[in-house]
Coordinates of C-alpha atoms in Angstrom, one line a residue:
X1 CA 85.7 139.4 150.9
X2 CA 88.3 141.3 148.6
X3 CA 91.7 141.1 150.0
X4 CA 95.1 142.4 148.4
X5 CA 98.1 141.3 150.3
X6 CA 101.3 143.5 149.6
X7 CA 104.8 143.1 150.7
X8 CA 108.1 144.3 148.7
X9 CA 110.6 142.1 151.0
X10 CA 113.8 139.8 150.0
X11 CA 113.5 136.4 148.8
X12 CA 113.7 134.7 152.7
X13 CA 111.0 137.7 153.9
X14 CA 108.7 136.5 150.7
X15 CA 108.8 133.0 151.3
X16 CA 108.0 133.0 155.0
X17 CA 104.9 135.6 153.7
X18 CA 103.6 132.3 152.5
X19 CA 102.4 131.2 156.8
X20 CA 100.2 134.2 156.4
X21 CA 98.8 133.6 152.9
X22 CA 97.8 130.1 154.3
X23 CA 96.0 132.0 156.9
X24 CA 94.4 134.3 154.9
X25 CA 93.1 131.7 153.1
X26 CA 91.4 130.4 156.0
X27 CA 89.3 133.3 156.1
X28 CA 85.7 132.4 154.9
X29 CA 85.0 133.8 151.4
X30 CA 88.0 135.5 151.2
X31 CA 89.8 136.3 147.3
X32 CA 93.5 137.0 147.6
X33 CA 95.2 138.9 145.2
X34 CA 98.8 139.3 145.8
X35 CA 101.4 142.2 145.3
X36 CA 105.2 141.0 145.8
X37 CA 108.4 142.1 143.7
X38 CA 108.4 141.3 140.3
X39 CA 111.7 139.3 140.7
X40 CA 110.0 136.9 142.8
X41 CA 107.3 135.8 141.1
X42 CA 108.0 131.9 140.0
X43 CA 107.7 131.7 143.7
X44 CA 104.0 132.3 143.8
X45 CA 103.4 131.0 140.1
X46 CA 102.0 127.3 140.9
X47 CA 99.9 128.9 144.3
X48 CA 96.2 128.3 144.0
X49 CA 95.7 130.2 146.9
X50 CA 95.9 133.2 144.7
X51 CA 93.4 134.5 142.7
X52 CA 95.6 137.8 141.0
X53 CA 98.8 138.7 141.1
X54 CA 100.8 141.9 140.7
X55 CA 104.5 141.7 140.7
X56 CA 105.7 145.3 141.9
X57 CA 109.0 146.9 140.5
X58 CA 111.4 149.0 142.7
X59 CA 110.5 152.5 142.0
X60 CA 107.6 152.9 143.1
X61 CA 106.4 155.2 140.7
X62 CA 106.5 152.6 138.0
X63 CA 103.7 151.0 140.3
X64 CA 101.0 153.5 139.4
X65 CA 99.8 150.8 136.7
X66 CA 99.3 148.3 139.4
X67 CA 97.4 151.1 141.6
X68 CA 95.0 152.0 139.1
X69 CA 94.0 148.4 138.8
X70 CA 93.5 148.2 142.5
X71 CA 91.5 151.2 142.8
X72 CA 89.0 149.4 140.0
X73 CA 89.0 146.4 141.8
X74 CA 87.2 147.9 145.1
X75 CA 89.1 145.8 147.8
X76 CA 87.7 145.4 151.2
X77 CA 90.8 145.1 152.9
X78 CA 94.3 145.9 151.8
X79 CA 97.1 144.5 154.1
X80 CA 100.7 146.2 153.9
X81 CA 102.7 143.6 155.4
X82 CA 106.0 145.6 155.8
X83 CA 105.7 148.6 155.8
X84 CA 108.6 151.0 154.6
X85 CA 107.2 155.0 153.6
X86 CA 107.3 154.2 149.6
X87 CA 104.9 151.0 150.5
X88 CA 102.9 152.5 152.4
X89 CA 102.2 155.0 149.9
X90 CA 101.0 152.4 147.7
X91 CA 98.5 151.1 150.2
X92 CA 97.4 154.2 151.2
X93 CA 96.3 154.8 147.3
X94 CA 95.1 151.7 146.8
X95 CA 91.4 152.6 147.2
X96 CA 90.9 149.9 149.7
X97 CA 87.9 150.5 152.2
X98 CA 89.9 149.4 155.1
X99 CA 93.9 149.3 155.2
X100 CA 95.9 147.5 157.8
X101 CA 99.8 149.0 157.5
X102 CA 101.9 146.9 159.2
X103 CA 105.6 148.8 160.5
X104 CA 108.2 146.5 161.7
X105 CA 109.4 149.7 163.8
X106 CA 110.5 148.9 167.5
X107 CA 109.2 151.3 168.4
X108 CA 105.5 150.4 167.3
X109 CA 104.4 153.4 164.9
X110 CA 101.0 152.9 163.8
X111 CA 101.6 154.2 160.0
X112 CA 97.9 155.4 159.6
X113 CA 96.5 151.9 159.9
X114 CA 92.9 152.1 159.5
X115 CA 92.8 148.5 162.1
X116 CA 96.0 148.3 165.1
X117 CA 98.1 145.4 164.4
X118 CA 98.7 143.5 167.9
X119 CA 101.6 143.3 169.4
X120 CA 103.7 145.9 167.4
X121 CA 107.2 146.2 168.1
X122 CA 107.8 143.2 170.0
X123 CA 110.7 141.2 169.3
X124 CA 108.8 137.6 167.7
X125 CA 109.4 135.5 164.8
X126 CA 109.0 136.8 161.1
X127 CA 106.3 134.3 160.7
X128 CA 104.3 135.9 163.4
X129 CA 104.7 139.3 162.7
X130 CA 102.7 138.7 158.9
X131 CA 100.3 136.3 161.3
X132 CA 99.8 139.6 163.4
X133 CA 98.1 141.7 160.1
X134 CA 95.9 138.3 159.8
X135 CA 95.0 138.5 163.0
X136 CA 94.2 142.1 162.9
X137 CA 91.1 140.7 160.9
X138 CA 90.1 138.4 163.3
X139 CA 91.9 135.6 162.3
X140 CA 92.3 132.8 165.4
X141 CA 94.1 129.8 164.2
X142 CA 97.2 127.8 164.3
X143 CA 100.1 129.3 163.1
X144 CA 100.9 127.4 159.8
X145 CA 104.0 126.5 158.4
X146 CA 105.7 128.4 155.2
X147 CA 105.2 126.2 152.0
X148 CA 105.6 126.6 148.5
X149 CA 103.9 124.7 146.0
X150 CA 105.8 124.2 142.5
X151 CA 105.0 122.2 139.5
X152 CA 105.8 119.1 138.6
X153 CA 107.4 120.3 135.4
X154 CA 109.9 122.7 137.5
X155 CA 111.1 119.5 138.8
X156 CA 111.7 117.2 135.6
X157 CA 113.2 120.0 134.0
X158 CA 115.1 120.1 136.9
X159 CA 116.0 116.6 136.8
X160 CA 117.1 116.9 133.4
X161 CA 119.1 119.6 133.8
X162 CA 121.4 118.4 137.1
X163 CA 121.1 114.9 136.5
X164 CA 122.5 113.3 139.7
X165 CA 125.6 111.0 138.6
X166 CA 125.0 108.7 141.9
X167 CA 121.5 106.9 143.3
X168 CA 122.7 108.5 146.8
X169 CA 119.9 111.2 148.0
X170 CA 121.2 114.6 147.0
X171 CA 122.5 117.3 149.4
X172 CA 122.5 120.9 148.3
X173 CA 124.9 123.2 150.6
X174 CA 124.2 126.7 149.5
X175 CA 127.4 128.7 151.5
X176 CA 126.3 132.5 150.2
X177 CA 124.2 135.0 151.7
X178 CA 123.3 138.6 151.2
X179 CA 126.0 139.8 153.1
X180 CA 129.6 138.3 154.2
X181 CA 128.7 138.2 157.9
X182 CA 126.6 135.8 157.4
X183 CA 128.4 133.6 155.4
X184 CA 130.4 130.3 157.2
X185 CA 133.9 130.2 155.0
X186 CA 133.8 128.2 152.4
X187 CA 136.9 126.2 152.8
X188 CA 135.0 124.7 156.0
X189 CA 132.3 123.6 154.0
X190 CA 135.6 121.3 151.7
X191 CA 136.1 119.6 155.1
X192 CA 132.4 118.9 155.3
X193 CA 131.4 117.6 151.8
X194 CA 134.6 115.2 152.3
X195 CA 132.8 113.4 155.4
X196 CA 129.8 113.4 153.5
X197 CA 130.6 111.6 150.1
X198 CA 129.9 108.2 151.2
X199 CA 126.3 108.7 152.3
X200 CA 125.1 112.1 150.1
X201 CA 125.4 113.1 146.6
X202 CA 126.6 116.8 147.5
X203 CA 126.3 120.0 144.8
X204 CA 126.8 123.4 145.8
X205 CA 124.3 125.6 144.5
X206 CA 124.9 129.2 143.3
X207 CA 123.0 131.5 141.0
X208 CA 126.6 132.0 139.1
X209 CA 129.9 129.9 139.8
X210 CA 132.2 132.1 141.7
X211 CA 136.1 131.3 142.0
X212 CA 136.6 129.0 145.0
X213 CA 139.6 128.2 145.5
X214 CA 140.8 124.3 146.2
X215 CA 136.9 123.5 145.4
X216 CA 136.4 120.4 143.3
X217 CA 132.8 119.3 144.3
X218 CA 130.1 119.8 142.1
X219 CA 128.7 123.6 141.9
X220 CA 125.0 123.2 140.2
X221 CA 124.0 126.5 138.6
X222 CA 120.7 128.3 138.8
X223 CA 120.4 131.5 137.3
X224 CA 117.2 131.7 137.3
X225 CA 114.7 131.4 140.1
X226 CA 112.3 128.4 138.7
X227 CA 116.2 126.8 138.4
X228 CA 116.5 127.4 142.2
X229 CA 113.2 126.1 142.8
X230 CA 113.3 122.9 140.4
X231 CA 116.4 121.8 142.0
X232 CA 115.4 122.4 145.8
X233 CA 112.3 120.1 145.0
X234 CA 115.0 117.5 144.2
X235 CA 116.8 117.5 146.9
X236 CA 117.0 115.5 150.0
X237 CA 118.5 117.8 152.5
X238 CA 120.2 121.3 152.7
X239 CA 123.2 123.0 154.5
X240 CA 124.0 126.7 154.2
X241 CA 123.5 130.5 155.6
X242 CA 120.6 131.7 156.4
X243 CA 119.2 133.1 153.3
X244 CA 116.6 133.2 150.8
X245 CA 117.7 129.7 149.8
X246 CA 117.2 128.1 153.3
X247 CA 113.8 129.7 153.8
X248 CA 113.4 127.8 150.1
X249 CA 114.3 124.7 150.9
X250 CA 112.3 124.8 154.6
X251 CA 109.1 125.6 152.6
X252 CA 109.5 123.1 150.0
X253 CA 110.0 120.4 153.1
X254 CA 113.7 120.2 152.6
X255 CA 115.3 119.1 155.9
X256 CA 117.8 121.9 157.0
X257 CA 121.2 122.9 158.8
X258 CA 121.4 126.2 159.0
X259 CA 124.5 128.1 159.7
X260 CA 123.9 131.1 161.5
X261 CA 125.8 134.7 161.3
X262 CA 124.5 137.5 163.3
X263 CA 121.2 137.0 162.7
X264 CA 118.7 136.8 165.4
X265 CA 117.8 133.1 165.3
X266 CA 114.5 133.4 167.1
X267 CA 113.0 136.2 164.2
X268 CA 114.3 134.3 161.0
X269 CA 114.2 130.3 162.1
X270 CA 110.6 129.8 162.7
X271 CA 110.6 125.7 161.7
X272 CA 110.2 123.1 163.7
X273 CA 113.7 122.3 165.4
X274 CA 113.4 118.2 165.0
X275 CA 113.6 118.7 161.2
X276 CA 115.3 122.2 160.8
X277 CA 118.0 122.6 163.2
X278 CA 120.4 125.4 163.5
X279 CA 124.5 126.0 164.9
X280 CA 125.2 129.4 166.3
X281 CA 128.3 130.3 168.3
X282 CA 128.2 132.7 170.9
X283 CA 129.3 136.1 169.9
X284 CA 129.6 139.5 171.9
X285 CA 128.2 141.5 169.3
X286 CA 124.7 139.8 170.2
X287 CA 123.7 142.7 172.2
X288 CA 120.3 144.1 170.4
X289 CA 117.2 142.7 171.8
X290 CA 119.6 140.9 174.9
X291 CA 117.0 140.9 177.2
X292 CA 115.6 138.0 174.9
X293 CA 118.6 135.9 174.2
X294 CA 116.4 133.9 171.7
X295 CA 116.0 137.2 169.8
X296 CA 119.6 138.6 170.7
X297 CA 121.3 139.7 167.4
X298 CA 124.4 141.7 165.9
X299 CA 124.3 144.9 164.2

């Protein structure tokens, strides 16, 4: 059984894709080939769950490559696992005998899926909603965890690189997110490093050192995304926003804190709470989706 997967999501949304490539992969005689922006793709590089991969650029015309490929290859089913209009597009001239579009629309539009994804527009967690297209093909097991797998090598070149200076377990706090709201200041994160220097060796972690102000801990560099993911595997423990970076750290088995914003913790925490745990302070901008408080967020 054929199957390309597609979804052109963020970094967080690509890494939590991975709980639904683990159930495709449960599928008997299924071949997954995977379409996911090109920026991402050290993220699936070391994943032998993947037979081919086509990293996807954002124009969508400069995909046309990657389309006539698909058509050649004959697919029986192509899954579109978030759906926006230009993605869609691309499933819908993909050639594939069956398509499954998937919109994360509230208010359930169907998107001229070929199969009815359950349960569409319901408020649920990320994880779920990719689980949903799975499903849609008759999938029936346990929801799995998002993991990543990386190379060994990521890691020693990792370990050369940031060379811890202490035998203490290393704790990477990772303060910025895709948008300031969802960002805890960062002179509160000074107050915590300083009452956590005697147990952890702490590094903030940032694809390019901004100015910080009054900030003398150590500020570890990744500029690059194997960077990121070499030095995650290192680490012993992670506090920050919820980002890309946290969903990284989750699927590499990285136990969390996550500092939430106005995010809806219910849709983008979907770990188990004994290892990943979560602060969020009550805010009355949490009024979207209030009739499930789990799910409540701010616009």
């Amino acid at each position: 059984m054929k199957i390309l997967a597609l979804k052109q999501r963020r970094l967080g949304d690509s890494i939590l894709w991975t709980s639904a490539l683990q159930a495709l992969s449960e599928l008997p005689h299924a071949e997954i080939d995977l379409a996911f922006p090109a920026q991402f793709a050290e993220i699936f590089e070391s994943d032998p769950r993947i037979r081919n991969k086509f990293p996807l650029q954002s124009g969508q015309l400069k995909n046309l490559g990657a389309v006539r490929e698909w058509r050649r290859e004959n697919y029986d089913y192509v899954l579109n696992f978030h759906a926006s209009p230009g993605s869609a597009l691309l499933a819908q001239l993909s050639g594939g005998r069956t398509k499954v579009i998937h919109s994360h629309d509230r208010n359930g539009k169907r998107l001229r899926s070929d199969i009815l994804v359950p349960e569409l527009g319901k408020p649920m967690k990320a994880t779920e909603r990719d689980l949903n297209v799975v499903r849609a093909l008759g999938w029936q097991g346990t929801s799995p965890a998002p993991r990543l797998h990386i190379s060994d090598s990521l890691r020693q070149r990792a370990r050369a690189k940031y060379t811890p200076s202490t035998t203490k377990p290393l704790l990477l706090i990772a303060p910025f997110a895709s948008r300031p709201s969802k960002q805890w200041p960062v002179w509160r994160y000074r107050e915590l490093v300083n009452s956590l220097l005697e147990e952890w060796d702490v590094a903030m972690m940032v694809e390019k050192r901004p100015a910080l102000s009054g900030w003398r801990g150590k500020v570890f560099e990744t500029p690059a995304l194997s960077d990121a993911l070499g030095l995650m595997g290192l680490a012993r423990g992670f506090v920050g926003s919820d980002s890309g970076l946290k969903h990284m750290a989750a699927a590499l088995n990285v136990p969390t804190l996550t500092l939430f914003g106005p995010e809806s913790m219910g849709e983008w925490h979907c770990y188990d709470s004994d290892i990943h745990r979560t602060i969020q302070r009550t805010v009355p901008c949490r009024f979207h989706d209030r009739e499930t408080p789990e799910f409540a967020w701010c616009g």
